[in-house]
Coordinates of C-alpha atoms in Angstrom, one line a residue:
M58 CA 0.0 0.0 0.0
A59 CA 1.4 3.4 -1.0
R60 CA 2.1 5.9 1.8
L61 CA -0.3 8.8 1.9
T62 CA 1.0 12.3 1.4
T63 CA 0.6 14.8 4.2
Q64 CA -2.3 16.5 2.4
E65 CA -4.0 13.1 1.7
A66 CA -3.7 12.1 5.3
L67 CA -5.1 15.3 6.6
A68 CA -8.0 15.1 4.1
E69 CA -8.9 11.7 5.3
L70 CA -8.6 12.8 9.0
Y71 CA -10.9 15.7 8.3
D72 CA -13.1 13.4 6.2
H73 CA -13.0 16.1 3.5
D74 CA -15.2 18.3 5.8
M75 CA -14.0 21.8 5.2
D76 CA -15.9 23.1 8.3
A77 CA -14.4 20.6 10.7
H78 CA -11.9 21.9 13.3
F79 CA -9.4 19.8 15.3
D80 CA -7.1 20.7 18.1
T81 CA -3.4 19.6 18.2
S82 CA -4.0 16.6 20.4
Q83 CA -6.7 15.3 18.1
L84 CA -4.4 15.8 15.1
R85 CA -1.6 13.9 16.9
V86 CA -3.9 10.9 17.6
G87 CA -5.6 11.0 14.2
L88 CA -2.3 11.1 12.3
A89 CA -0.3 8.7 14.4
G90 CA 0.6 5.7 12.3
I91 CA -0.2 7.5 9.1
L92 CA 2.5 10.1 9.1
S93 CA 6.0 10.1 10.5
P94 CA 6.5 11.6 14.0
A95 CA 8.6 14.3 12.4
E96 CA 5.9 15.3 9.9
I97 CA 3.3 15.3 12.7
N98 CA 5.6 17.6 14.8
R99 CA 6.0 19.9 11.8
I100 CA 2.2 20.2 11.5
I101 CA 1.7 20.8 15.2
T102 CA 4.5 23.4 15.4
A103 CA 3.0 25.3 12.5
I104 CA -0.5 25.3 14.2
E105 CA 0.9 26.3 17.6
A106 CA 2.6 29.3 16.1
T107 CA -0.8 30.7 15.1
G108 CA -2.0 30.7 18.7
D109 CA -5.3 29.1 17.6
R110 CA -6.7 26.3 19.7
T111 CA -8.3 24.5 16.8
V112 CA -7.7 24.6 13.0
S113 CA -9.6 23.7 9.9
Y114 CA -8.3 21.6 7.1
E115 CA -7.8 24.6 4.9
T116 CA -5.8 26.4 7.6
V117 CA -3.5 23.4 8.1
I118 CA -2.8 23.1 4.4
S119 CA -2.2 26.8 4.1
L120 CA 0.3 26.7 7.1
L121 CA 2.2 23.8 5.6
E122 CA 2.4 25.5 2.2
E123 CA 3.9 28.6 3.9
A124 CA 6.4 26.6 5.9

């Protein structure tokens, strides 16, 4: 089975629901075993830098594209 890209893994976690919001602990749990710990940490670091408690799929993707 091919490994999912970061964007694909996030899309699956959010179930393609553009209105869903997750906090960083939910993202860690939801992405565990799908993405590498380093990639998960990169995502969490980008989110925490915003100061927001929860983020939408679009926000996460935007943050990763900026990084």
